[in-house]
PDB file of C-alpha atoms in Angstrom:
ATOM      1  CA  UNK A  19      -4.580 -20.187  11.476  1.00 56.00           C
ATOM      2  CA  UNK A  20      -6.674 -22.295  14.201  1.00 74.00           C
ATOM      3  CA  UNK A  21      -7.799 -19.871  17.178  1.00 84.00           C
ATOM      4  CA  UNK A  22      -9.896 -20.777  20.086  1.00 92.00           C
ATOM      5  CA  UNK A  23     -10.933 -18.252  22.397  1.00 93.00           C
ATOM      6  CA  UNK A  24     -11.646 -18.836  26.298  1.00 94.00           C
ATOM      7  CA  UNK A  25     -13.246 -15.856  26.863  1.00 94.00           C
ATOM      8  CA  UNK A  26     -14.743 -12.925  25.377  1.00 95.00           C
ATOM      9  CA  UNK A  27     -16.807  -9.729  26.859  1.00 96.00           C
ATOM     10  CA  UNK A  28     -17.864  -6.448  26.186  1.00 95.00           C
ATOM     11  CA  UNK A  29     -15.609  -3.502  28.242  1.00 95.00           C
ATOM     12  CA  UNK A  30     -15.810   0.004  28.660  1.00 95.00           C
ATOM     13  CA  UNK A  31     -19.258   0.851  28.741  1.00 95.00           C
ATOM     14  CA  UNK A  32     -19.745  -1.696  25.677  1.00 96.00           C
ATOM     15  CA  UNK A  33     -17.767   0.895  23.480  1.00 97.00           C
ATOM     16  CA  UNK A  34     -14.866  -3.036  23.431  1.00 96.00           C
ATOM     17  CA  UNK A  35     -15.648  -5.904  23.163  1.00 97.00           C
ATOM     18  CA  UNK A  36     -11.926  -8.223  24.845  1.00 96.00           C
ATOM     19  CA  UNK A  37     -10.985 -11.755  23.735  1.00 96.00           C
ATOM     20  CA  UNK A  38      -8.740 -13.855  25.868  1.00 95.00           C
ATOM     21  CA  UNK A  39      -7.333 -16.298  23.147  1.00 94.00           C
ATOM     22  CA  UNK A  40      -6.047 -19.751  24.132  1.00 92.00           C
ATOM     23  CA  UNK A  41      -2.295 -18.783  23.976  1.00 90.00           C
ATOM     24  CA  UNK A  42      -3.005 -16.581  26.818  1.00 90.00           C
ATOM     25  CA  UNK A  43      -2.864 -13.059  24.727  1.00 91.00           C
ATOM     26  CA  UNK A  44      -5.349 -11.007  24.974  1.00 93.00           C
ATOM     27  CA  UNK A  45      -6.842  -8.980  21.876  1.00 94.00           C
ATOM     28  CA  UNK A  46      -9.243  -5.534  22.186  1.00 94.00           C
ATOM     29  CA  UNK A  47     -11.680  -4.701  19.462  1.00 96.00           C
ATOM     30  CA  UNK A  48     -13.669  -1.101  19.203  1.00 96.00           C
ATOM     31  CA  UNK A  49     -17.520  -1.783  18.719  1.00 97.00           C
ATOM     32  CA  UNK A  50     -17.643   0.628  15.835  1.00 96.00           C
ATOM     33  CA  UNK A  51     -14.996  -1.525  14.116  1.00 96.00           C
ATOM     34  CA  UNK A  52     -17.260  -4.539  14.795  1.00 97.00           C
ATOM     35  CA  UNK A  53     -19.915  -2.979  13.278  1.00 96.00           C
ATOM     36  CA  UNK A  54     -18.512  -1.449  10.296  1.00 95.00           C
ATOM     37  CA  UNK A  55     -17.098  -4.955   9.756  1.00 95.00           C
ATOM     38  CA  UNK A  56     -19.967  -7.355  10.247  1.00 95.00           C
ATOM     39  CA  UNK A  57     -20.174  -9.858   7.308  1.00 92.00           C
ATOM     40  CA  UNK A  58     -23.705 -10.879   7.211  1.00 94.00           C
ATOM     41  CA  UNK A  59     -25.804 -10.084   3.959  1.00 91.00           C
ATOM     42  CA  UNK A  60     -27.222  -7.536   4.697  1.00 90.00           C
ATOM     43  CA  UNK A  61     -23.682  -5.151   5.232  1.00 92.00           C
ATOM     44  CA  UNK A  62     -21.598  -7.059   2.711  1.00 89.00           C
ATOM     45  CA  UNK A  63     -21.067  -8.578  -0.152  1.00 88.00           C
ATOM     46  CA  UNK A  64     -19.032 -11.735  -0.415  1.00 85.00           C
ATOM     47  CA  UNK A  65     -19.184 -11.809  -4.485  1.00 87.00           C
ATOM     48  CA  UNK A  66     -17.415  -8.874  -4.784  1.00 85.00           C
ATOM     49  CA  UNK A  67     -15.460  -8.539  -0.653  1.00 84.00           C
ATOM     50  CA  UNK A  68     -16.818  -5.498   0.148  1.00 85.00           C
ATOM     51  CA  UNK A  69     -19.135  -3.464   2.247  1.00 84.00           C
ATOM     52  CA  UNK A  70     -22.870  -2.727   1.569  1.00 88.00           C
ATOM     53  CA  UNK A  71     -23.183  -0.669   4.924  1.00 87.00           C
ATOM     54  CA  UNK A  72     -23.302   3.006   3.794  1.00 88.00           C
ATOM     55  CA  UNK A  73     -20.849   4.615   5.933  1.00 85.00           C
ATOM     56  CA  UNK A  74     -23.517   8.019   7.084  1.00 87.00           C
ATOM     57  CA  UNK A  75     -25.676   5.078   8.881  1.00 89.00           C
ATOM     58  CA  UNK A  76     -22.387   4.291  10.660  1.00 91.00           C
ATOM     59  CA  UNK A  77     -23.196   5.031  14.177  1.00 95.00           C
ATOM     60  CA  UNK A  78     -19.789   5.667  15.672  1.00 94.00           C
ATOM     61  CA  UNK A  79     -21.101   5.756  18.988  1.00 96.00           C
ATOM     62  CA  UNK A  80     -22.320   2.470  18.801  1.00 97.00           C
ATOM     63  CA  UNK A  81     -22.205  -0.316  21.770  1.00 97.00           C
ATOM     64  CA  UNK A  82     -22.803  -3.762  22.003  1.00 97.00           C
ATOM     65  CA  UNK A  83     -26.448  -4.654  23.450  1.00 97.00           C
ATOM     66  CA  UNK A  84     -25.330  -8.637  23.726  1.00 97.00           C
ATOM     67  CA  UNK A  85     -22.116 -10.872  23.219  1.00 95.00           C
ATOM     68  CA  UNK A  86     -22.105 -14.525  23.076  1.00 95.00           C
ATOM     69  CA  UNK A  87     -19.420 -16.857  22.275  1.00 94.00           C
ATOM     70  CA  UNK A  88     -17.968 -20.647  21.602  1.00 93.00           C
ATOM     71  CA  UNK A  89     -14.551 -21.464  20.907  1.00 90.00           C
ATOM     72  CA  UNK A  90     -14.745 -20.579  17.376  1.00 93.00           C
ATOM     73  CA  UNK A  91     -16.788 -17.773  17.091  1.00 95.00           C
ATOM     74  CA  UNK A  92     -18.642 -14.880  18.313  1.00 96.00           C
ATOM     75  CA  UNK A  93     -22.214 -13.455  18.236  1.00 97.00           C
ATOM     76  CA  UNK A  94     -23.330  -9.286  18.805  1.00 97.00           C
ATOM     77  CA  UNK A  95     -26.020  -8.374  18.998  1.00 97.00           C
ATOM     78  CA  UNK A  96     -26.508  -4.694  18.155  1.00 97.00           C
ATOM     79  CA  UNK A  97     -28.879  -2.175  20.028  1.00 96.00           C
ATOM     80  CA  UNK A  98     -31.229  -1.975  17.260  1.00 95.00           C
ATOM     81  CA  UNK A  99     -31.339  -6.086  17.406  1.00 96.00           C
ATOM     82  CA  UNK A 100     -28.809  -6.210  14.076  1.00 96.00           C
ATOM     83  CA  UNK A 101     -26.890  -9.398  14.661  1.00 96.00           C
ATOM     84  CA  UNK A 102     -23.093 -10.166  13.931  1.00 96.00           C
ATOM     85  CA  UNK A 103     -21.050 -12.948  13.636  1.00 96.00           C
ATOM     86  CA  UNK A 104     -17.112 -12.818  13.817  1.00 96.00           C
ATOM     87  CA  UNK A 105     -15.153 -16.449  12.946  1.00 95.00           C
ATOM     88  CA  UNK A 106     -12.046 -16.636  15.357  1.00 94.00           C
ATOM     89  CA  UNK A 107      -9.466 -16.828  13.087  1.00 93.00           C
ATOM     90  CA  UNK A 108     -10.420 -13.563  11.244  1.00 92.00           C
ATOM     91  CA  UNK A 109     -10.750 -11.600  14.761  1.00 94.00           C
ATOM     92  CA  UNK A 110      -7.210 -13.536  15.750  1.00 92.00           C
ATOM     93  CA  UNK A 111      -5.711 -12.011  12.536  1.00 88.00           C
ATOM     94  CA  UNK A 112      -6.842  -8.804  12.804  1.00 90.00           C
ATOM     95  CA  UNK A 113      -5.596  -8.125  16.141  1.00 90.00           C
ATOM     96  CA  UNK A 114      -4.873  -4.547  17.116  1.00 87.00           C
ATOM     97  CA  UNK A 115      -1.949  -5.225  19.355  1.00 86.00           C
ATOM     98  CA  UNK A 116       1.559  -4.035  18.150  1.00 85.00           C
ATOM     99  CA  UNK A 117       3.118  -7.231  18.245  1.00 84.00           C
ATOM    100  CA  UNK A 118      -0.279  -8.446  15.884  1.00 83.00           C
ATOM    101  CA  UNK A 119       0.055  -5.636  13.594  1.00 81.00           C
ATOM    102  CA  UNK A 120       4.276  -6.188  13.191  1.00 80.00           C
ATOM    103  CA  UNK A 121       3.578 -10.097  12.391  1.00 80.00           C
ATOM    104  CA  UNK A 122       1.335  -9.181   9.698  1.00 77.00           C
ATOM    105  CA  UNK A 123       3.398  -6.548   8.230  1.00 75.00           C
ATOM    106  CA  UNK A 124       6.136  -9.226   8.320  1.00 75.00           C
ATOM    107  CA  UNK A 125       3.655 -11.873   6.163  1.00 74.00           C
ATOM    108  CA  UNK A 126       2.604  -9.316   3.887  1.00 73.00           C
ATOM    109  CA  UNK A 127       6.575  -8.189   3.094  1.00 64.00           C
ATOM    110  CA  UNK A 128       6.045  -4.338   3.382  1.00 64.00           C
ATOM    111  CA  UNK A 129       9.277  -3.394   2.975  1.00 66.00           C
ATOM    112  CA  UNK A 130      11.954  -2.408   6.276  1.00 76.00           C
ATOM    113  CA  UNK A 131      12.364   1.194   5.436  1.00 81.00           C
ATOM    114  CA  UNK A 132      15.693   3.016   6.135  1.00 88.00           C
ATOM    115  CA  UNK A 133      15.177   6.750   7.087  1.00 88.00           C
ATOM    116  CA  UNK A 134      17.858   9.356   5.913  1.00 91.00           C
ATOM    117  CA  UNK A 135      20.341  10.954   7.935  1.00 90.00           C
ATOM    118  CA  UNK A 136      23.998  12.707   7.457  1.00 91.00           C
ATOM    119  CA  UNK A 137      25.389   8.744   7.281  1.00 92.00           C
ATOM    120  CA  UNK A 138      23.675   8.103   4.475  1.00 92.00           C
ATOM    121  CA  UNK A 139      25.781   6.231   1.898  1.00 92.00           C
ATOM    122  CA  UNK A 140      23.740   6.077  -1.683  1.00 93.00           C
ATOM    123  CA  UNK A 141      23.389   2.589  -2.957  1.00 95.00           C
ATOM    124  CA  UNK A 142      25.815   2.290  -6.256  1.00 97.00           C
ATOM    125  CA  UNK A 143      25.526  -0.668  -8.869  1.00 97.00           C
ATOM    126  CA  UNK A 144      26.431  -0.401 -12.243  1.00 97.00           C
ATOM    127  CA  UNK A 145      23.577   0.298 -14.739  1.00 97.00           C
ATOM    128  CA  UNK A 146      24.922  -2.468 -17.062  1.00 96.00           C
ATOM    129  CA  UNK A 147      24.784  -5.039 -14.343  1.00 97.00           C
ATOM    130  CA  UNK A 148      21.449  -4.386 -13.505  1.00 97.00           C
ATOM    131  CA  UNK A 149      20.664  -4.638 -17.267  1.00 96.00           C
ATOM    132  CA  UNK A 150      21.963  -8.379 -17.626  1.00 96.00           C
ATOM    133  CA  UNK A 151      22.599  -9.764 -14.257  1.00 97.00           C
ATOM    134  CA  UNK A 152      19.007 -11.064 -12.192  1.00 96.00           C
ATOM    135  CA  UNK A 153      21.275 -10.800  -8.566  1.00 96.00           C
ATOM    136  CA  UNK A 154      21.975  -7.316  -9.311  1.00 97.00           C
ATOM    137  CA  UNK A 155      18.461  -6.251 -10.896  1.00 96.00           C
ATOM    138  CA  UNK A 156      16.558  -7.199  -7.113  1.00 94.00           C
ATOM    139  CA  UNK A 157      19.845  -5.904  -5.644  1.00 95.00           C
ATOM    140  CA  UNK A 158      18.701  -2.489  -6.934  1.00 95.00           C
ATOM    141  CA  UNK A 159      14.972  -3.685  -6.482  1.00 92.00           C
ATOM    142  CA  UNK A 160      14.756  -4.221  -3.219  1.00 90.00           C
ATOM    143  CA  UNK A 161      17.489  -1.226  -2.215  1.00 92.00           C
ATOM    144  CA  UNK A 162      15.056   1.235  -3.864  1.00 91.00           C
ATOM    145  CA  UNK A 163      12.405  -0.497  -2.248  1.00 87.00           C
ATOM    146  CA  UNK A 164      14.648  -0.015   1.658  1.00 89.00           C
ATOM    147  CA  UNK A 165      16.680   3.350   1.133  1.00 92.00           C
ATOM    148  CA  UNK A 166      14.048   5.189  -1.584  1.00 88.00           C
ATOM    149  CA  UNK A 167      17.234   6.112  -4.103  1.00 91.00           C
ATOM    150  CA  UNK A 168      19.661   3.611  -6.138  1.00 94.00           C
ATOM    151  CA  UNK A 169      22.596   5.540  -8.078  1.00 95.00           C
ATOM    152  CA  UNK A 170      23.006   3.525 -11.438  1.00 96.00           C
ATOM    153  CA  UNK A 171      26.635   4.288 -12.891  1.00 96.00           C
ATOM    154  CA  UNK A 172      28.158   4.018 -16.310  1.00 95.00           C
ATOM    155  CA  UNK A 173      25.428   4.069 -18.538  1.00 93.00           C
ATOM    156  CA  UNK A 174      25.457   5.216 -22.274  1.00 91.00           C
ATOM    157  CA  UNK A 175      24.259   8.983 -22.576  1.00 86.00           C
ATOM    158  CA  UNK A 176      22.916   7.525 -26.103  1.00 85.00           C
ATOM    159  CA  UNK A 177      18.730   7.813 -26.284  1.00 81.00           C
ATOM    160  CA  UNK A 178      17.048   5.109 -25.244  1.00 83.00           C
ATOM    161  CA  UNK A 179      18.838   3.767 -22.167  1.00 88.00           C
ATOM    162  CA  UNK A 180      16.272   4.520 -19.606  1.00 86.00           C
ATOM    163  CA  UNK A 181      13.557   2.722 -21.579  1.00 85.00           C
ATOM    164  CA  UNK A 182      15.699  -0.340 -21.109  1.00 90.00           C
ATOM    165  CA  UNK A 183      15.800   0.313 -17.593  1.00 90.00           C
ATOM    166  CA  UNK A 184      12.122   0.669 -17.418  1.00 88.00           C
ATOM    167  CA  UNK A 185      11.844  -2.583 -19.717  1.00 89.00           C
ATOM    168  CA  UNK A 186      14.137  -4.706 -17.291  1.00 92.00           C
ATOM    169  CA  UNK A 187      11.529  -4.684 -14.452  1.00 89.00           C
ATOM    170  CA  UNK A 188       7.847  -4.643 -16.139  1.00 86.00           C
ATOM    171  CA  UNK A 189       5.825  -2.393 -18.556  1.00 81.00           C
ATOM    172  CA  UNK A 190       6.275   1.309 -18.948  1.00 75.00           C
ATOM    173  CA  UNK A 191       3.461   3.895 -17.748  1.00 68.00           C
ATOM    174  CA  UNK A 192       2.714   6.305 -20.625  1.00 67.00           C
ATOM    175  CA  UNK A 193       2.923   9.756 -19.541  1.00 63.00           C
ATOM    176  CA  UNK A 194       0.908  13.314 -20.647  1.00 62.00           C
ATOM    177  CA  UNK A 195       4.017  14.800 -21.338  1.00 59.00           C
ATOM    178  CA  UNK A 196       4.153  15.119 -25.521  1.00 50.00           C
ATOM    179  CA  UNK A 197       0.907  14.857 -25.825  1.00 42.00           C
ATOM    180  CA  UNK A 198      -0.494  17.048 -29.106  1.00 39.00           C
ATOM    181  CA  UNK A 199      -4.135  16.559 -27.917  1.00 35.00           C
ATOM    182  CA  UNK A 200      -6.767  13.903 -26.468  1.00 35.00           C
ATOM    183  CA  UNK A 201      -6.065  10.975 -28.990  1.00 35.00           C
ATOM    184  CA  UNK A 202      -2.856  11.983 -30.530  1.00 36.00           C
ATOM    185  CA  UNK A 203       0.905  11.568 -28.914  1.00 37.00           C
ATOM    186  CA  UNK A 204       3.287  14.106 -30.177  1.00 40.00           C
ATOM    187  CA  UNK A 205       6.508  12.429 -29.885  1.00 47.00           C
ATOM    188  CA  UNK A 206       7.780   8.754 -30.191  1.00 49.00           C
ATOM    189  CA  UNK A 207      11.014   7.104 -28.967  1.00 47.00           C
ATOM    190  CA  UNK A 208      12.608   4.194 -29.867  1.00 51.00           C
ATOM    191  CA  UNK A 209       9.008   2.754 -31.199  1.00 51.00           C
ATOM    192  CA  UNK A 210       7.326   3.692 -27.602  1.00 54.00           C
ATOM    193  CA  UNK A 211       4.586   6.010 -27.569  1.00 55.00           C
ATOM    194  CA  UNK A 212       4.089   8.335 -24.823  1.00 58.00           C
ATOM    195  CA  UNK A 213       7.683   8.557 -23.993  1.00 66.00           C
ATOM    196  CA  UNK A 214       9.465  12.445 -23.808  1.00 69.00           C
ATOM    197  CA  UNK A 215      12.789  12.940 -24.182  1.00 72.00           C
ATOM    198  CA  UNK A 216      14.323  15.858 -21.400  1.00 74.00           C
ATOM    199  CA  UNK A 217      16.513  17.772 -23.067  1.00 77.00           C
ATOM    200  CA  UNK A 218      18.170  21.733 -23.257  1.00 81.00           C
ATOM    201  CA  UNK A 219      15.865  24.180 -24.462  1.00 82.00           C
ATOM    202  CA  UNK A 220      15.902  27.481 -24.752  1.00 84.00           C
ATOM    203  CA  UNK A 221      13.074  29.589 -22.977  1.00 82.00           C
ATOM    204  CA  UNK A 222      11.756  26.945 -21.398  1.00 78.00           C
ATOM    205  CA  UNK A 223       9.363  26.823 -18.926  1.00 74.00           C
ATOM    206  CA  UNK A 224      10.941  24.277 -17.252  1.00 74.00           C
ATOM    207  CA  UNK A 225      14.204  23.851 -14.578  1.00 76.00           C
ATOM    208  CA  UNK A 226      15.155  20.650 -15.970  1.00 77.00           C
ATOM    209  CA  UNK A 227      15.423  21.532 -19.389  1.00 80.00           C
ATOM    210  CA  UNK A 228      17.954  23.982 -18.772  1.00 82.00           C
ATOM    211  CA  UNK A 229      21.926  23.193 -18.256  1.00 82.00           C
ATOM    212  CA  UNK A 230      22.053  23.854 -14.287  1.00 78.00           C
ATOM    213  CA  UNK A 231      22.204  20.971 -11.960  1.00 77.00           C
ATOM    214  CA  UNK A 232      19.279  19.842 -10.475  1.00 74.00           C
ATOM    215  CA  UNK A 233      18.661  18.391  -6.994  1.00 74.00           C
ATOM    216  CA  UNK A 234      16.733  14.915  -5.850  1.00 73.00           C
ATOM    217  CA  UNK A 235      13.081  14.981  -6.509  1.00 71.00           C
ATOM    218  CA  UNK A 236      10.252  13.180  -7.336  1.00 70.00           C
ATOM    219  CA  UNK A 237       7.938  13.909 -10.460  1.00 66.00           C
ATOM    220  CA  UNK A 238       4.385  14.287  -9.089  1.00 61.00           C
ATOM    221  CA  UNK A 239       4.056  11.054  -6.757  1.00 59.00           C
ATOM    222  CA  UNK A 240       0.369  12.284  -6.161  1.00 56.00           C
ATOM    223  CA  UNK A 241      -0.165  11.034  -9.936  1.00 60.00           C
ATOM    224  CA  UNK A 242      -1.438   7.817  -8.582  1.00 58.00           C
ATOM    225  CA  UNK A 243      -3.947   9.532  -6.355  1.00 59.00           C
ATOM    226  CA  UNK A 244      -4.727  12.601  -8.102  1.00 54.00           C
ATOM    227  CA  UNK A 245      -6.417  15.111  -6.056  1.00 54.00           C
ATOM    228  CA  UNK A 246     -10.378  16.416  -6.812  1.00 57.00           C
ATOM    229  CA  UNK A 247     -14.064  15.706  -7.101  1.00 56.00           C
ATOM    230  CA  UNK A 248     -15.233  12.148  -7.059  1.00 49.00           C
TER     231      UNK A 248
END
């Protein structure tokens, strides 16, 4: 990406600073974003890309005291004479605009999401397909990925058949169910630790080991950002 920018100036009380770019769009940037943003030494650290600037000496009030510019960059100064300086092409990509934001989206390939409604038709391959076959396998990759539920038909009810599943696409997340204690995993299956097998129990104390029919749901998404204390 090669920017150049014909103009740029600080708006609303100095609260935005506006770039007129050289395709003729214009792009609007908050000063506190600026701020919390600036690359210079002292607020980040370009060994490891991230900020230095503590976010409690954030001041989200902030303006901008002075703006200069060239084609290819620009330079704010800050009301306690802090100094920042923003390349073109990173402001240019970072854009706020909704057309901006869709185009990256788009680059980035976060997925087109279909949302449910009484229409719905579940997407149906057939398990052993997806097992052996790479066009069906991102078939049922990139469905799951779209409509949030594949249906997988005609598998074996023999042990084991989900762990191929989970095989097919990349390694398999060991999971605290089974576990005996801290260091120790209770149960093994097919050679894979930290595996457990759902089955009918009796007095259990829980819905899906029983014989009734259970509905869609999700096993604790918030796993991968557990709640608490940090």
């Amino acid at each position: 990406m090669h920017c150049a920018m014909q103009k740029a100036e600080a708006l609303d009380g100095n609260h935005l600073m506006q770039i007129l770019w050289n395709d003729g769009t214009e792009s609007l940037y908050p000063a506190v974003w600026l701020r919390d943003n600036c690359q210079c030494s002292h607020c980040y650290l370009d060994s490891a890309k991230a900020r230095k600037l503590l976010l409690e000496t954030l001041d989200v009030n902030i303006v901008i005291k002075d703006l200069e510019f060239d084609k290819k960059k620009v330079n704010i100064t800050w009301p306690n004479e802090h100094c920042s300086e923003f390349e073109a092409d990173c402001l240019k990509k970072r854009c706020f605009s909704w057309k901006a934001r869709a185009k990256l989206q788009e680059e980035l390939f976060l997925p087109e999401h279909q949302y449910w409604d009484s229409e719905l038709q579940l997407p149906t391959l057939s398990f052993e397909d997806v097992l052996k076959n790479n066009e069906h396998a991102y078939k049922w990759l990139s469905s799951l990925k779209k409509v949030g539920i594949v249906r997988l038909i005609r598998a074996s009810n023999k042990q084991g058949e989900v762990i191929k599943l989970g095989k097919r696409i990349g390694f398999l997340y060991l999971i605290f169910y089974g576990i005996k204690n801290k260091y120790k995993l209770k149960k093994q299956i097919n050679g894979c630790q930290g595996l457990w097998q759902v089955q009918d129990k009796i007095d259990t104390n829980n819905v899906a080991y029983t014989t009734g029919k259970l509905s869609f749901h999700t096993d604790y998404p918030t796993l991968h950002h557990p709640p608490g204390v940090r």
